[in-house]
């Protein structure tokens, strides 16, 4: 599979984190699991405005104190026939100074695939697992308003919209689910987030088991490297977590960048042969489809 690098752990009174990296294997070329904790942070005006823009409440203001925690996993496979897998769960808590010091807490997270070649049955299986999880959570809700928070079509659409490169008019991968600003006080919210994390490995490992022994060509590997370039492009230009982590001096900058692929390629104006497998996946990346 790969070898674990020495532990990267840097902690102070306000924040800290642990990152574990596995790399150099025949299956995982590079993978990482990161736990990050921030305590007693102060919201900048820009950050507060960004949060308010996604919520109906105006209670969150610049200068409010916040805490956050996140657990994330990414696996970049060596084989271009095995998709890259990314997932995270996180919680953000704000002490609102404008609302009698009320603590506002909300969850975020999700899971998604970035395949290099389309194997429809693999992607359908992946989406089915998260669809079933969302439906089970909805069935446990007491009212339609709460159930709507866990709608698979909604979370799938949010994932497609988030992992998008607007300059290229293409999506990073074939998606999954994505959620932000899920009120932590809502019934079933905590259980849903726990179940999302519990579904991570069962949704990816069966794909690995089916594809790990398949041979691939140098051309297929080169295509993987080109698509990894798009992965890094998205991370640096559009990913909110990366942009937040790189906004100021950060003792854990290596942890912020750990989700980057190990090796990438950029090629000017790469030509894709019509009717090829590369062209087929590009059709899906341009126009996402419903897998279940």
PDB file of N, CA and C in Angstrom, residues 134 138 147-161 176-179:
ATOM      1  N   UNK A 134     -28.153   9.329   3.113  1.00  0.00           N
ATOM      2  CA  UNK A 134     -28.998  10.526   3.174  1.00  0.00           C
ATOM      3  C   UNK A 134     -30.456  10.151   3.371  1.00  0.00           C
ATOM      4  N   UNK A 138     -32.988  11.106   6.455  1.00  0.00           N
ATOM      5  CA  UNK A 138     -34.256  11.804   6.234  1.00  0.00           C
ATOM      6  C   UNK A 138     -35.420  11.059   6.876  1.00  0.00           C
ATOM      7  N   UNK A 147     -35.718  17.213   7.299  1.00  0.00           N
ATOM      8  CA  UNK A 147     -35.362  16.180   6.327  1.00  0.00           C
ATOM      9  C   UNK A 147     -34.709  16.784   5.093  1.00  0.00           C
ATOM     10  N   UNK A 148     -35.138  17.989   4.723  1.00  0.00           N
ATOM     11  CA  UNK A 148     -34.586  18.637   3.529  1.00  0.00           C
ATOM     12  C   UNK A 148     -33.099  18.928   3.669  1.00  0.00           C
ATOM     13  N   UNK A 149     -32.611  19.057   4.889  1.00  0.00           N
ATOM     14  CA  UNK A 149     -31.194  19.336   5.108  1.00  0.00           C
ATOM     15  C   UNK A 149     -30.310  18.176   4.652  1.00  0.00           C
ATOM     16  N   UNK A 150     -30.885  16.979   4.583  1.00  0.00           N
ATOM     17  CA  UNK A 150     -30.112  15.777   4.273  1.00  0.00           C
ATOM     18  C   UNK A 150     -30.475  15.187   2.910  1.00  0.00           C
ATOM     19  N   UNK A 151     -31.065  16.002   2.059  1.00  0.00           N
ATOM     20  CA  UNK A 151     -31.484  15.550   0.738  1.00  0.00           C
ATOM     21  C   UNK A 151     -30.274  15.190  -0.126  1.00  0.00           C
ATOM     22  N   UNK A 152     -30.217  13.939  -0.595  1.00  0.00           N
ATOM     23  CA  UNK A 152     -29.103  13.534  -1.465  1.00  0.00           C
ATOM     24  C   UNK A 152     -29.022  14.375  -2.738  1.00  0.00           C
ATOM     25  N   UNK A 153     -30.132  14.590  -3.472  1.00  0.00           N
ATOM     26  CA  UNK A 153     -30.016  15.426  -4.680  1.00  0.00           C
ATOM     27  C   UNK A 153     -29.443  16.810  -4.396  1.00  0.00           C
ATOM     28  N   UNK A 154     -29.820  17.385  -3.244  1.00  0.00           N
ATOM     29  CA  UNK A 154     -29.303  18.712  -2.890  1.00  0.00           C
ATOM     30  C   UNK A 154     -27.817  18.649  -2.576  1.00  0.00           C
ATOM     31  N   UNK A 155     -27.402  17.670  -1.771  1.00  0.00           N
ATOM     32  CA  UNK A 155     -25.991  17.571  -1.386  1.00  0.00           C
ATOM     33  C   UNK A 155     -25.122  17.161  -2.570  1.00  0.00           C
ATOM     34  N   UNK A 156     -25.681  16.369  -3.489  1.00  0.00           N
ATOM     35  CA  UNK A 156     -24.956  16.001  -4.698  1.00  0.00           C
ATOM     36  C   UNK A 156     -24.759  17.238  -5.579  1.00  0.00           C
ATOM     37  N   UNK A 157     -25.793  18.043  -5.712  1.00  0.00           N
ATOM     38  CA  UNK A 157     -25.705  19.274  -6.506  1.00  0.00           C
ATOM     39  C   UNK A 157     -24.704  20.254  -5.895  1.00  0.00           C
ATOM     40  N   UNK A 158     -24.709  20.373  -4.566  1.00  0.00           N
ATOM     41  CA  UNK A 158     -23.745  21.242  -3.896  1.00  0.00           C
ATOM     42  C   UNK A 158     -22.319  20.773  -4.163  1.00  0.00           C
ATOM     43  N   UNK A 159     -22.110  19.457  -4.194  1.00  0.00           N
ATOM     44  CA  UNK A 159     -20.784  18.908  -4.471  1.00  0.00           C
ATOM     45  C   UNK A 159     -20.353  19.254  -5.891  1.00  0.00           C
ATOM     46  N   UNK A 160     -21.246  19.068  -6.853  1.00  0.00           N
ATOM     47  CA  UNK A 160     -20.924  19.402  -8.235  1.00  0.00           C
ATOM     48  C   UNK A 160     -20.590  20.888  -8.380  1.00  0.00           C
ATOM     49  N   UNK A 161     -21.345  21.724  -7.676  1.00  0.00           N
ATOM     50  CA  UNK A 161     -21.133  23.165  -7.783  1.00  0.00           C
ATOM     51  C   UNK A 161     -19.836  23.602  -7.115  1.00  0.00           C
ATOM     52  N   UNK A 176     -19.987  13.545  -5.368  1.00  0.00           N
ATOM     53  CA  UNK A 176     -20.401  12.735  -4.232  1.00  0.00           C
ATOM     54  C   UNK A 176     -21.421  13.563  -3.477  1.00  0.00           C
ATOM     55  N   UNK A 177     -21.124  13.882  -2.215  1.00  0.00           N
ATOM     56  CA  UNK A 177     -21.962  14.808  -1.453  1.00  0.00           C
ATOM     57  C   UNK A 177     -21.079  15.876  -0.821  1.00  0.00           C
ATOM     58  N   UNK A 178     -21.681  17.024  -0.563  1.00  0.00           N
ATOM     59  CA  UNK A 178     -20.973  18.138   0.058  1.00  0.00           C
ATOM     60  C   UNK A 178     -21.999  18.925   0.859  1.00  0.00           C
ATOM     61  N   UNK A 179     -21.637  19.299   2.081  1.00  0.00           N
ATOM     62  CA  UNK A 179     -22.543  20.123   2.881  1.00  0.00           C
ATOM     63  C   UNK A 179     -21.736  21.128   3.681  1.00  0.00           C
TER      64      UNK A 179
END
